[in-house]
mmCIF file of C-alpha atoms in Angstrom:
data_model
loop_
_atom_site.group_PDB
_atom_site.id
_atom_site.type_symbol
_atom_site.label_atom_id
_atom_site.label_comp_id
_atom_site.label_asym_id
_atom_site.label_seq_id
_atom_site.Cartn_x
_atom_site.Cartn_y
_atom_site.Cartn_z
ATOM 1 C CA UNK R 1 -49.459 -6.239 44.359
ATOM 2 C CA UNK R 2 -48.066 -3.981 47.043
ATOM 3 C CA UNK R 3 -45.279 -1.852 45.671
ATOM 4 C CA UNK R 4 -44.705 0.244 48.766
ATOM 5 C CA UNK R 5 -41.624 -1.695 49.796
ATOM 6 C CA UNK R 6 -39.246 0.885 48.410
ATOM 7 C CA UNK R 7 -37.206 1.373 45.239
ATOM 8 C CA UNK R 8 -35.806 -2.164 45.359
ATOM 9 C CA UNK R 9 -39.304 -3.629 45.150
ATOM 10 C CA UNK R 10 -40.138 -1.385 42.185
ATOM 11 C CA UNK R 11 -37.056 -2.531 40.288
ATOM 12 C CA UNK R 12 -37.865 -6.191 41.002
ATOM 13 C CA UNK R 13 -41.382 -5.814 39.605
ATOM 14 C CA UNK R 14 -40.099 -4.094 36.437
ATOM 15 C CA UNK R 15 -37.495 -6.815 35.798
ATOM 16 C CA UNK R 16 -40.081 -9.579 36.328
ATOM 17 C CA UNK R 17 -42.397 -7.853 33.884
ATOM 18 C CA UNK R 18 -39.755 -7.480 31.176
ATOM 19 C CA UNK R 19 -38.710 -11.114 31.498
ATOM 20 C CA UNK R 20 -42.226 -12.481 31.970
ATOM 21 C CA UNK R 21 -42.340 -15.842 30.196
ATOM 22 C CA UNK R 22 -45.972 -16.563 31.100
ATOM 23 C CA UNK R 23 -47.250 -13.816 28.826
ATOM 24 C CA UNK R 24 -47.475 -14.228 25.079
ATOM 25 C CA UNK R 25 -43.995 -12.780 24.596
ATOM 26 C CA UNK R 26 -41.597 -11.047 27.006
ATOM 27 C CA UNK R 27 -39.520 -8.037 26.111
ATOM 28 C CA UNK R 28 -36.244 -10.037 26.031
ATOM 29 C CA UNK R 29 -35.693 -13.751 25.337
ATOM 30 C CA UNK R 30 -34.704 -15.787 28.392
ATOM 31 C CA UNK R 31 -34.197 -19.259 26.903
ATOM 32 C CA UNK R 32 -32.388 -20.932 24.046
ATOM 33 C CA UNK R 33 -34.489 -24.081 23.652
ATOM 34 C CA UNK R 34 -37.975 -22.641 24.078
ATOM 35 C CA UNK R 35 -40.095 -22.515 20.933
ATOM 36 C CA UNK R 36 -41.840 -19.347 22.059
ATOM 37 C CA UNK R 37 -39.405 -16.570 22.930
ATOM 38 C CA UNK R 38 -35.713 -17.265 22.272
ATOM 39 C CA UNK R 39 -32.545 -15.868 20.751
ATOM 40 C CA UNK R 40 -31.952 -16.614 17.062
ATOM 41 C CA UNK R 41 -28.502 -17.080 15.517
ATOM 42 C CA UNK R 42 -29.340 -17.705 11.870
ATOM 43 C CA UNK R 43 -27.192 -14.787 10.646
ATOM 44 C CA UNK R 44 -24.384 -15.267 13.163
ATOM 45 C CA UNK R 45 -22.096 -16.315 10.309
ATOM 46 C CA UNK R 46 -22.003 -12.636 9.269
ATOM 47 C CA UNK R 47 -19.578 -12.097 12.143
ATOM 48 C CA UNK R 48 -17.123 -14.281 10.240
ATOM 49 C CA UNK R 49 -17.053 -12.014 7.183
ATOM 50 C CA UNK R 50 -16.830 -8.695 9.053
ATOM 51 C CA UNK R 51 -13.429 -7.171 9.645
ATOM 52 C CA UNK R 52 -11.774 -6.880 6.247
ATOM 53 C CA UNK R 53 -10.595 -3.346 7.078
ATOM 54 C CA UNK R 54 -8.822 -4.624 10.182
ATOM 55 C CA UNK R 55 -6.839 -7.271 8.299
ATOM 56 C CA UNK R 56 -6.180 -5.306 5.104
ATOM 57 C CA UNK R 57 -3.445 -3.105 6.613
ATOM 58 C CA UNK R 58 -1.263 -6.102 7.502
ATOM 59 C CA UNK R 59 -2.321 -8.380 4.635
ATOM 60 C CA UNK R 60 1.194 -8.520 3.057
ATOM 61 C CA UNK R 61 2.693 -9.711 6.340
ATOM 62 C CA UNK R 62 -0.242 -12.064 7.061
ATOM 63 C CA UNK R 63 0.291 -13.887 3.774
ATOM 64 C CA UNK R 64 4.094 -13.877 4.163
ATOM 65 C CA UNK R 65 4.122 -15.325 7.685
ATOM 66 C CA UNK R 66 4.756 -19.060 8.036
ATOM 67 C CA UNK R 67 2.305 -19.174 10.955
ATOM 68 C CA UNK R 68 -0.429 -18.032 8.582
ATOM 69 C CA UNK R 69 -0.351 -21.401 6.803
ATOM 70 C CA UNK R 70 -1.833 -23.217 9.819
ATOM 71 C CA UNK R 71 -5.603 -23.917 9.740
ATOM 72 C CA UNK R 72 -7.355 -21.294 11.857
ATOM 73 C CA UNK R 73 -10.226 -18.853 12.013
ATOM 74 C CA UNK R 74 -9.581 -15.445 10.444
ATOM 75 C CA UNK R 75 -11.936 -12.447 10.301
ATOM 76 C CA UNK R 76 -13.121 -11.812 6.749
ATOM 77 C CA UNK R 77 -11.329 -14.806 5.166
ATOM 78 C CA UNK R 78 -12.758 -13.810 1.789
ATOM 79 C CA UNK R 79 -10.138 -11.028 1.603
ATOM 80 C CA UNK R 80 -7.594 -13.763 0.860
ATOM 81 C CA UNK R 81 -9.646 -14.991 -2.109
ATOM 82 C CA UNK R 82 -8.232 -12.450 -4.545
ATOM 83 C CA UNK R 83 -7.937 -13.733 -8.101
ATOM 84 C CA UNK R 84 -5.297 -11.097 -8.870
ATOM 85 C CA UNK R 85 -1.700 -11.803 -7.991
ATOM 86 C CA UNK R 86 0.410 -8.768 -7.138
ATOM 87 C CA UNK R 87 4.015 -9.073 -8.235
ATOM 88 C CA UNK R 88 5.122 -5.834 -6.633
ATOM 89 C CA UNK R 89 4.663 -4.532 -3.124
ATOM 90 C CA UNK R 90 2.718 -1.265 -2.704
ATOM 91 C CA UNK R 91 4.890 1.836 -2.960
ATOM 92 C CA UNK R 92 4.499 5.358 -1.573
ATOM 93 C CA UNK R 93 3.457 7.869 -4.228
ATOM 94 C CA UNK R 94 4.182 11.619 -4.365
ATOM 95 C CA UNK R 95 7.753 11.047 -3.212
ATOM 96 C CA UNK R 96 10.851 11.995 -5.223
ATOM 97 C CA UNK R 97 13.899 9.737 -4.967
ATOM 98 C CA UNK R 98 16.951 11.344 -6.586
ATOM 99 C CA UNK R 99 20.420 9.895 -6.969
ATOM 100 C CA UNK R 100 22.943 12.478 -5.806
ATOM 101 C CA UNK R 101 25.638 11.311 -8.250
ATOM 102 C CA UNK R 102 24.033 8.547 -10.316
ATOM 103 C CA UNK R 103 21.419 10.619 -12.135
ATOM 104 C CA UNK R 104 18.523 8.391 -11.059
ATOM 105 C CA UNK R 105 15.168 10.136 -10.644
ATOM 106 C CA UNK R 106 12.155 8.191 -9.334
ATOM 107 C CA UNK R 107 8.717 9.420 -8.305
ATOM 108 C CA UNK R 108 7.809 6.714 -5.783
ATOM 109 C CA UNK R 109 9.359 5.042 -2.771
ATOM 110 C CA UNK R 110 9.559 1.268 -2.471
ATOM 111 C CA UNK R 111 7.647 -0.612 0.225
ATOM 112 C CA UNK R 112 10.521 -1.568 2.519
ATOM 113 C CA UNK R 113 12.172 1.849 2.156
ATOM 114 C CA UNK R 114 8.866 3.358 3.275
ATOM 115 C CA UNK R 115 8.953 1.139 6.362
ATOM 116 C CA UNK R 116 12.561 2.117 7.126
ATOM 117 C CA UNK R 117 11.923 5.864 6.987
ATOM 118 C CA UNK R 118 8.285 5.908 8.193
ATOM 119 C CA UNK R 119 7.403 8.429 5.519
ATOM 120 C CA UNK R 120 3.893 8.974 6.869
ATOM 121 C CA UNK R 121 5.397 10.340 10.107
ATOM 122 C CA UNK R 122 7.492 13.022 8.398
ATOM 123 C CA UNK R 123 6.395 16.564 9.152
ATOM 124 C CA UNK R 124 6.539 19.356 6.545
ATOM 125 C CA UNK R 125 10.030 20.877 6.196
ATOM 126 C CA UNK R 126 11.667 18.202 8.327
ATOM 127 C CA UNK R 127 15.225 17.110 7.541
ATOM 128 C CA UNK R 128 16.702 13.702 8.261
ATOM 129 C CA UNK R 129 19.851 11.888 7.244
ATOM 130 C CA UNK R 130 20.972 8.323 7.758
ATOM 131 C CA UNK R 131 23.551 5.759 6.733
ATOM 132 C CA UNK R 132 22.444 2.264 5.703
ATOM 133 C CA UNK R 133 24.749 -0.733 5.377
ATOM 134 C CA UNK R 134 24.307 -4.476 5.218
ATOM 135 C CA UNK R 135 24.382 -5.979 8.692
ATOM 136 C CA UNK R 136 27.352 -8.353 8.412
ATOM 137 C CA UNK R 137 27.837 -8.975 12.112
ATOM 138 C CA UNK R 138 31.453 -9.867 12.906
ATOM 139 C CA UNK R 139 32.235 -11.065 9.386
ATOM 140 C CA UNK R 140 33.024 -7.863 7.506
ATOM 141 C CA UNK R 141 34.592 -9.715 4.546
ATOM 142 C CA UNK R 142 31.279 -10.921 3.137
ATOM 143 C CA UNK R 143 30.486 -7.526 1.649
ATOM 144 C CA UNK R 144 26.785 -8.340 1.385
ATOM 145 C CA UNK R 145 24.311 -9.743 3.891
ATOM 146 C CA UNK R 146 22.511 -12.986 3.102
ATOM 147 C CA UNK R 147 19.924 -12.482 5.828
ATOM 148 C CA UNK R 148 16.447 -12.271 4.267
ATOM 149 C CA UNK R 149 13.700 -9.799 5.064
ATOM 150 C CA UNK R 150 10.860 -11.687 6.738
ATOM 151 C CA UNK R 151 8.115 -11.347 9.325
ATOM 152 C CA UNK R 152 9.421 -11.214 12.886
ATOM 153 C CA UNK R 153 8.932 -14.510 14.694
ATOM 154 C CA UNK R 154 7.937 -12.756 17.923
ATOM 155 C CA UNK R 155 5.739 -10.107 16.327
ATOM 156 C CA UNK R 156 2.290 -9.308 17.687
ATOM 157 C CA UNK R 157 0.845 -10.520 14.383
ATOM 158 C CA UNK R 158 2.193 -14.028 14.974
ATOM 159 C CA UNK R 159 0.971 -13.956 18.575
ATOM 160 C CA UNK R 160 -2.575 -13.204 17.383
ATOM 161 C CA UNK R 161 -2.261 -15.923 14.736
ATOM 162 C CA UNK R 162 -1.278 -18.475 17.397
ATOM 163 C CA UNK R 163 -4.215 -17.335 19.557
ATOM 164 C CA UNK R 164 -6.580 -17.919 16.626
ATOM 165 C CA UNK R 165 -5.124 -21.415 16.123
ATOM 166 C CA UNK R 166 -5.789 -22.339 19.759
ATOM 167 C CA UNK R 167 -9.275 -20.835 19.568
ATOM 168 C CA UNK R 168 -10.010 -23.008 16.537
ATOM 169 C CA UNK R 169 -8.790 -26.094 18.387
ATOM 170 C CA UNK R 170 -10.925 -25.126 21.383
ATOM 171 C CA UNK R 171 -14.032 -24.846 19.203
ATOM 172 C CA UNK R 172 -13.358 -28.292 17.729
ATOM 173 C CA UNK R 173 -13.014 -29.779 21.216
ATOM 174 C CA UNK R 174 -16.201 -28.050 22.371
ATOM 175 C CA UNK R 175 -18.116 -29.326 19.336
ATOM 176 C CA UNK R 176 -16.919 -32.844 20.127
ATOM 177 C CA UNK R 177 -17.908 -32.566 23.786
ATOM 178 C CA UNK R 178 -21.489 -31.587 22.905
ATOM 179 C CA UNK R 179 -21.590 -34.223 20.112
ATOM 180 C CA UNK R 180 -22.276 -31.691 17.354
ATOM 181 C CA UNK R 181 -20.933 -33.314 14.187
ATOM 182 C CA UNK R 182 -22.218 -30.501 11.983
ATOM 183 C CA UNK R 183 -20.229 -27.977 14.006
ATOM 184 C CA UNK R 184 -17.124 -30.167 13.784
ATOM 185 C CA UNK R 185 -17.357 -30.078 10.003
ATOM 186 C CA UNK R 186 -18.141 -26.337 10.010
ATOM 187 C CA UNK R 187 -15.164 -25.308 12.153
ATOM 188 C CA UNK R 188 -12.826 -27.678 10.295
ATOM 189 C CA UNK R 189 -13.820 -26.453 6.838
ATOM 190 C CA UNK R 190 -13.602 -22.786 7.876
ATOM 191 C CA UNK R 191 -10.109 -23.291 9.331
ATOM 192 C CA UNK R 192 -8.959 -25.298 6.304
ATOM 193 C CA UNK R 193 -10.414 -22.648 3.984
ATOM 194 C CA UNK R 194 -8.171 -20.011 5.589
ATOM 195 C CA UNK R 195 -5.162 -22.317 5.302
ATOM 196 C CA UNK R 196 -5.807 -23.033 1.606
ATOM 197 C CA UNK R 197 -6.251 -19.325 0.843
ATOM 198 C CA UNK R 198 -3.040 -18.489 2.722
ATOM 199 C CA UNK R 199 -1.153 -21.131 0.743
ATOM 200 C CA UNK R 200 -2.383 -19.603 -2.515
ATOM 201 C CA UNK R 201 -1.017 -16.177 -1.501
ATOM 202 C CA UNK R 202 2.112 -17.243 0.407
ATOM 203 C CA UNK R 203 5.132 -15.236 -0.733
ATOM 204 C CA UNK R 204 8.548 -13.938 0.271
ATOM 205 C CA UNK R 205 10.277 -10.644 -0.620
ATOM 206 C CA UNK R 206 12.606 -10.624 -3.615
ATOM 207 C CA UNK R 207 15.079 -7.746 -3.652
ATOM 208 C CA UNK R 208 16.931 -6.376 -6.668
ATOM 209 C CA UNK R 209 20.551 -7.436 -6.969
ATOM 210 C CA UNK R 210 23.541 -6.235 -8.944
ATOM 211 C CA UNK R 211 24.727 -8.627 -11.643
ATOM 212 C CA UNK R 212 28.118 -6.982 -12.135
ATOM 213 C CA UNK R 213 30.878 -5.960 -9.776
ATOM 214 C CA UNK R 214 32.001 -2.952 -11.822
ATOM 215 C CA UNK R 215 32.990 0.129 -9.871
ATOM 216 C CA UNK R 216 30.062 2.486 -9.450
ATOM 217 C CA UNK R 217 29.840 6.117 -8.315
ATOM 218 C CA UNK R 218 28.604 6.807 -4.774
ATOM 219 C CA UNK R 219 24.985 5.682 -4.563
ATOM 220 C CA UNK R 220 23.650 8.253 -2.075
ATOM 221 C CA UNK R 221 20.050 9.319 -2.661
ATOM 222 C CA UNK R 222 17.838 12.189 -1.538
ATOM 223 C CA UNK R 223 14.163 11.657 -0.742
ATOM 224 C CA UNK R 224 11.734 14.562 -0.938
ATOM 225 C CA UNK R 225 8.123 14.297 0.178
ATOM 226 C CA UNK R 226 5.138 16.248 -1.096
ATOM 227 C CA UNK R 227 5.191 18.267 2.138
ATOM 228 C CA UNK R 228 8.741 19.508 1.578
ATOM 229 C CA UNK R 229 10.592 17.140 3.921
ATOM 230 C CA UNK R 230 14.026 15.822 2.904
ATOM 231 C CA UNK R 231 15.938 12.651 3.766
ATOM 232 C CA UNK R 232 19.555 12.132 2.691
ATOM 233 C CA UNK R 233 20.501 8.446 2.584
ATOM 234 C CA UNK R 234 24.139 7.350 2.414
ATOM 235 C CA UNK R 235 24.905 3.812 1.302
ATOM 236 C CA UNK R 236 26.664 1.643 -1.272
ATOM 237 C CA UNK R 237 25.183 0.530 -4.576
ATOM 238 C CA UNK R 238 24.047 -2.855 -3.229
ATOM 239 C CA UNK R 239 21.936 -1.385 -0.447
ATOM 240 C CA UNK R 240 20.573 1.529 -2.475
ATOM 241 C CA UNK R 241 19.547 -0.769 -5.331
ATOM 242 C CA UNK R 242 17.746 -3.136 -2.954
ATOM 243 C CA UNK R 243 15.781 -0.463 -1.143
ATOM 244 C CA UNK R 244 15.362 2.428 -3.583
ATOM 245 C CA UNK R 245 16.399 1.949 -7.209
ATOM 246 C CA UNK R 246 15.283 -1.623 -7.777
ATOM 247 C CA UNK R 247 11.815 -3.122 -7.508
ATOM 248 C CA UNK R 248 10.915 -5.029 -4.341
ATOM 249 C CA UNK R 249 8.781 -7.778 -5.822
ATOM 250 C CA UNK R 250 6.852 -10.759 -4.476
ATOM 251 C CA UNK R 251 8.247 -14.244 -5.008
ATOM 252 C CA UNK R 252 5.318 -16.618 -4.612
ATOM 253 C CA UNK R 253 5.683 -20.103 -3.215
ATOM 254 C CA UNK R 254 3.474 -21.766 -5.832
ATOM 255 C CA UNK R 255 2.910 -21.140 -9.562
ATOM 256 C CA UNK R 256 -0.285 -19.552 -10.804
ATOM 257 C CA UNK R 257 -2.032 -22.824 -11.732
ATOM 258 C CA UNK R 258 -1.499 -24.260 -8.261
ATOM 259 C CA UNK R 259 -2.692 -20.979 -6.760
ATOM 260 C CA UNK R 260 -5.962 -21.236 -8.658
ATOM 261 C CA UNK R 261 -6.497 -24.768 -7.326
ATOM 262 C CA UNK R 262 -5.964 -23.551 -3.759
ATOM 263 C CA UNK R 263 -8.353 -20.635 -4.331
ATOM 264 C CA UNK R 264 -11.062 -22.939 -5.687
ATOM 265 C CA UNK R 265 -10.588 -25.339 -2.777
ATOM 266 C CA UNK R 266 -10.708 -22.490 -0.267
ATOM 267 C CA UNK R 267 -13.919 -21.130 -1.806
ATOM 268 C CA UNK R 268 -15.635 -24.531 -1.652
ATOM 269 C CA UNK R 269 -14.550 -25.035 1.954
ATOM 270 C CA UNK R 270 -15.776 -21.556 2.888
ATOM 271 C CA UNK R 271 -19.221 -22.162 1.385
ATOM 272 C CA UNK R 272 -19.420 -25.545 3.113
ATOM 273 C CA UNK R 273 -18.572 -23.999 6.472
ATOM 274 C CA UNK R 274 -21.292 -21.355 6.059
ATOM 275 C CA UNK R 275 -23.898 -24.066 5.453
ATOM 276 C CA UNK R 276 -22.642 -26.143 8.378
ATOM 277 C CA UNK R 277 -22.556 -23.219 10.799
ATOM 278 C CA UNK R 278 -26.135 -22.325 9.870
ATOM 279 C CA UNK R 279 -27.277 -25.832 10.836
ATOM 280 C CA UNK R 280 -25.176 -26.336 13.952
ATOM 281 C CA UNK R 281 -26.484 -26.120 17.488
ATOM 282 C CA UNK R 282 -27.070 -22.761 19.082
ATOM 283 C CA UNK R 283 -24.429 -23.371 21.723
ATOM 284 C CA UNK R 284 -21.674 -23.787 19.142
ATOM 285 C CA UNK R 285 -23.005 -20.792 17.204
ATOM 286 C CA UNK R 286 -22.650 -18.679 20.322
ATOM 287 C CA UNK R 287 -19.097 -19.988 20.811
ATOM 288 C CA UNK R 288 -18.168 -19.290 17.177
ATOM 289 C CA UNK R 289 -19.700 -15.815 17.366
ATOM 290 C CA UNK R 290 -17.721 -15.055 20.522
ATOM 291 C CA UNK R 291 -14.522 -16.311 18.862
ATOM 292 C CA UNK R 292 -14.975 -14.036 15.848
ATOM 293 C CA UNK R 293 -15.920 -11.153 18.125
ATOM 294 C CA UNK R 294 -12.640 -11.553 20.018
ATOM 295 C CA UNK R 295 -10.587 -12.018 16.833
ATOM 296 C CA UNK R 296 -12.038 -8.865 15.295
ATOM 297 C CA UNK R 297 -11.074 -6.899 18.398
ATOM 298 C CA UNK R 298 -7.537 -8.338 18.282
ATOM 299 C CA UNK R 299 -7.027 -7.528 14.598
ATOM 300 C CA UNK R 300 -8.500 -4.050 15.017
ATOM 301 C CA UNK R 301 -6.063 -3.483 17.857
ATOM 302 C CA UNK R 302 -3.255 -4.748 15.635
ATOM 303 C CA UNK R 303 -4.226 -2.310 12.875
ATOM 304 C CA UNK R 304 -4.487 0.644 15.271
ATOM 305 C CA UNK R 305 -1.454 0.048 17.473
ATOM 306 C CA UNK R 306 1.091 -1.732 15.273
ATOM 307 C CA UNK R 307 2.631 -0.334 12.100
ATOM 308 C CA UNK R 308 3.798 -2.660 9.299
ATOM 309 C CA UNK R 309 7.397 -1.648 10.001
ATOM 310 C CA UNK R 310 7.103 -3.176 13.474
ATOM 311 C CA UNK R 311 6.095 -6.545 12.011
ATOM 312 C CA UNK R 312 8.927 -7.009 9.503
ATOM 313 C CA UNK R 313 12.426 -8.077 10.532
ATOM 314 C CA UNK R 314 14.711 -5.487 8.920
ATOM 315 C CA UNK R 315 17.877 -6.658 10.701
ATOM 316 C CA UNK R 316 19.381 -7.345 7.277
ATOM 317 C CA UNK R 317 20.431 -3.685 7.408
ATOM 318 C CA UNK R 318 22.441 -1.653 9.880
ATOM 319 C CA UNK R 319 20.732 1.747 9.941
ATOM 320 C CA UNK R 320 22.306 4.749 11.659
ATOM 321 C CA UNK R 321 19.930 7.696 11.970
ATOM 322 C CA UNK R 322 21.150 11.224 12.622
ATOM 323 C CA UNK R 323 19.168 13.636 14.749
ATOM 324 C CA UNK R 324 16.212 15.012 12.727
ATOM 325 C CA UNK R 325 15.833 18.767 12.326
ATOM 326 C CA UNK R 326 12.601 20.709 11.919
ATOM 327 C CA UNK R 327 12.763 23.911 9.863
ATOM 328 C CA UNK R 328 10.221 26.608 9.200
ATOM 329 C CA UNK R 329 10.340 26.824 5.413
ATOM 330 C CA UNK R 330 11.406 25.059 2.236
ATOM 331 C CA UNK R 331 14.570 27.101 1.689
ATOM 332 C CA UNK R 332 16.086 26.140 5.032
ATOM 333 C CA UNK R 333 15.469 22.424 4.652
ATOM 334 C CA UNK R 334 16.749 22.475 1.051
ATOM 335 C CA UNK R 335 19.949 24.140 2.263
ATOM 336 C CA UNK R 336 20.453 21.381 4.841
ATOM 337 C CA UNK R 337 20.115 18.757 2.098
ATOM 338 C CA UNK R 338 22.657 20.588 -0.084
ATOM 339 C CA UNK R 339 25.012 20.953 2.885
ATOM 340 C CA UNK R 340 24.772 17.210 3.555
ATOM 341 C CA UNK R 341 25.270 16.118 -0.075
ATOM 342 C CA UNK R 342 27.688 18.917 -1.102
ATOM 343 C CA UNK R 343 26.052 18.922 -4.515
ATOM 344 C CA UNK R 344 23.317 20.769 -6.401
ATOM 345 C CA UNK R 345 23.201 18.586 -9.512
ATOM 346 C CA UNK R 346 20.405 16.481 -8.031
ATOM 347 C CA UNK R 347 18.395 19.631 -7.278
ATOM 348 C CA UNK R 348 18.392 20.690 -10.912
ATOM 349 C CA UNK R 349 17.978 17.161 -12.247
ATOM 350 C CA UNK R 350 14.755 16.537 -10.330
ATOM 351 C CA UNK R 351 13.386 20.095 -10.481
ATOM 352 C CA UNK R 352 13.564 20.421 -6.715
ATOM 353 C CA UNK R 353 13.873 24.232 -6.932
ATOM 354 C CA UNK R 354 12.204 26.722 -9.298
ATOM 355 C CA UNK R 355 14.006 27.197 -12.626
ATOM 356 C CA UNK R 356 14.663 30.924 -12.432
ATOM 357 C CA UNK R 357 17.808 33.035 -12.579
ATOM 358 C CA UNK R 358 17.592 34.111 -8.894
ATOM 359 C CA UNK R 359 17.255 30.520 -7.746
ATOM 360 C CA UNK R 360 20.154 29.424 -9.965
ATOM 361 C CA UNK R 361 22.316 32.098 -8.357
ATOM 362 C CA UNK R 362 21.177 31.018 -4.886
ATOM 363 C CA UNK R 363 22.007 27.379 -5.679
ATOM 364 C CA UNK R 364 25.512 28.284 -6.849
ATOM 365 C CA UNK R 365 26.135 30.275 -3.688
ATOM 366 C CA UNK R 366 24.699 27.456 -1.560
ATOM 367 C CA UNK R 367 27.078 24.975 -3.204
ATOM 368 C CA UNK R 368 30.095 27.181 -2.521
ATOM 369 C CA UNK R 369 29.204 27.441 1.163
ATOM 370 C CA UNK R 370 28.457 23.712 1.395
ATOM 371 C CA UNK R 371 31.848 22.801 -0.090
ATOM 372 C CA UNK R 372 33.576 25.168 2.322
ATOM 373 C CA UNK R 373 31.645 23.712 5.258
ATOM 374 C CA UNK R 374 29.981 26.984 6.212
ATOM 375 C CA UNK R 375 27.128 25.657 8.362
ATOM 376 C CA UNK R 376 26.077 29.145 9.473
ATOM 377 C CA UNK R 377 25.342 30.463 5.972
ATOM 378 C CA UNK R 378 22.036 32.441 6.127
ATOM 379 C CA UNK R 379 20.157 30.592 3.394
ATOM 380 C CA UNK R 380 16.831 32.394 3.761
ATOM 381 C CA UNK R 381 18.350 35.867 4.048
ATOM 382 C CA UNK R 382 20.485 35.309 0.948
ATOM 383 C CA UNK R 383 17.501 34.008 -0.995
ATOM 384 C CA UNK R 384 15.451 37.086 -0.090
ATOM 385 C CA UNK R 385 18.371 39.356 -0.967
ATOM 386 C CA UNK R 386 19.015 37.700 -4.332
ATOM 387 C CA UNK R 387 15.365 37.653 -5.345
ATOM 388 C CA UNK R 388 15.066 41.306 -4.287
ATOM 389 C CA UNK R 389 17.933 42.295 -6.621
ATOM 390 C CA UNK R 390 16.526 40.478 -9.656
ATOM 391 C CA UNK R 391 13.330 41.599 -11.359
ATOM 392 C CA UNK R 392 10.302 39.513 -10.451
ATOM 393 C CA UNK R 393 9.991 36.416 -12.638
ATOM 394 C CA UNK R 394 7.102 33.990 -13.022
ATOM 395 C CA UNK R 395 7.260 31.036 -10.660
ATOM 396 C CA UNK R 396 8.238 27.683 -12.118
ATOM 397 C CA UNK R 397 7.293 24.545 -10.263
ATOM 398 C CA UNK R 398 8.096 20.932 -10.917
ATOM 399 C CA UNK R 399 5.451 18.361 -11.755
ATOM 400 C CA UNK R 400 4.942 17.504 -8.097
ATOM 401 C CA UNK R 401 4.811 21.138 -6.992
ATOM 402 C CA UNK R 402 7.453 22.853 -4.902
ATOM 403 C CA UNK R 403 5.904 24.093 -1.635
ATOM 404 C CA UNK R 404 5.121 27.800 -1.717
ATOM 405 C CA UNK R 405 6.790 28.580 1.619
ATOM 406 C CA UNK R 406 10.213 28.982 0.038
#
C-alpha cells in the first residue's frame, strides 16, 4: 500500500490496523455483539460499591434527610448496612469546654457546636467571641425556640439526591424500552435496597433540655483548642446546654427490631440486584455504569466542596460573631479570653495555664486589668517581667498540653 500521501495517510493506516476486525483479534474491541472481540461488563457492578469515602463525610445528613428515603441509586450502598446504631453524634476531641461561672469542664465539643464554630478552620492562637440566642423571630415572649435542627431543604445534598432519583427512573424507563426484564428487576431492587437501608438509619437530632426553671448563673463557656485558639461563647443556660453541656443524641425513627428487619431486607435486595445486573444486557450495564460514574463524581464534589455545616439548617439559633483576632503567642490570646470573660476561675479550673507561682501572679494581675477595662495592658511584657523576677520553676502542663509558645 502506498503510504506516501502524507501524515494523514499514515494516521489512517495506523487506525485501521489497530481496529482491524478481519485479523484474529484487533488491539481494541469495536463491537458489543460480536463473539470475537468485544467489550466485557461482567464486573461493572463494582462501580456500584465504589465511593464509600465520598459518602462517609455526609453520612449523618444523608440518613437524616427526608429525601434519602426515596428509592434511588447511591454509590457504595453497603455503607448504610451498619449493624451498629450510634446514639450520639461524633464529637471533636482535644478541645476543652469550660464553664466560666458554672464550673463545668469538658474535653470534647459536641457535633452541632463544632459545625457552628468550624473548629477545623481555627488557626493557632486565634481568638473569637460570639453570642448565641434562640431565634424567636418577632415573638420574644416564647423564651425558647421550637424550630428543630434539620437538613436544609435546598442543600446541595438534597439536589444530588433528587438527581439520583431521576437517574434511577431514567434507567427503569430505558430498561423497559429495550425490553430487558432482568435489568428492570436489577435497577428496582438496587433502588429499593437503598431506600430500605435509609429507613433503618433514619434519625433526627435530639437536643438536651432543662427540666427545671430554677435561676442559674450565667452560662458562658470558653472553648480552647489543642493549637491554643480560644472562643468565648455568651448565651443563656438553655442554649449552652443544647450545644455544649448536654449530649446531642440521635432519635431514630424506628425501634431496633424494625431496623434489623429493614437491614435484612436491604441486604437481600442488594444481593438480588447484583445477580440481576450481571445477567442484564450490555446496553443497560453501560447505562448503569455511566450512572454510577456520574454519581460518584457528584458525591466526591459534595465531599470536597461542601462542609457538613453548610448542609444543616441551624436557623434555630441567632448567632452574632465578633471580629476574630490572630495573635502571635499563647499569652496574648489567653489575655484576650480573660479580658472578655473578666474571670480567671475557669483558667485555674481547667488547667489552662501552668500551675506555678509566676503564672498565678500574672493571672491575678490580668484579672485586675480586665475588671478595670484596661485593654492596652502589655500581657506578654508583664509575663516576661514576672517570670524574670521569680526563680526558674519546672513547667507544669495540663493533660492536653499547654502550647510552649507562652
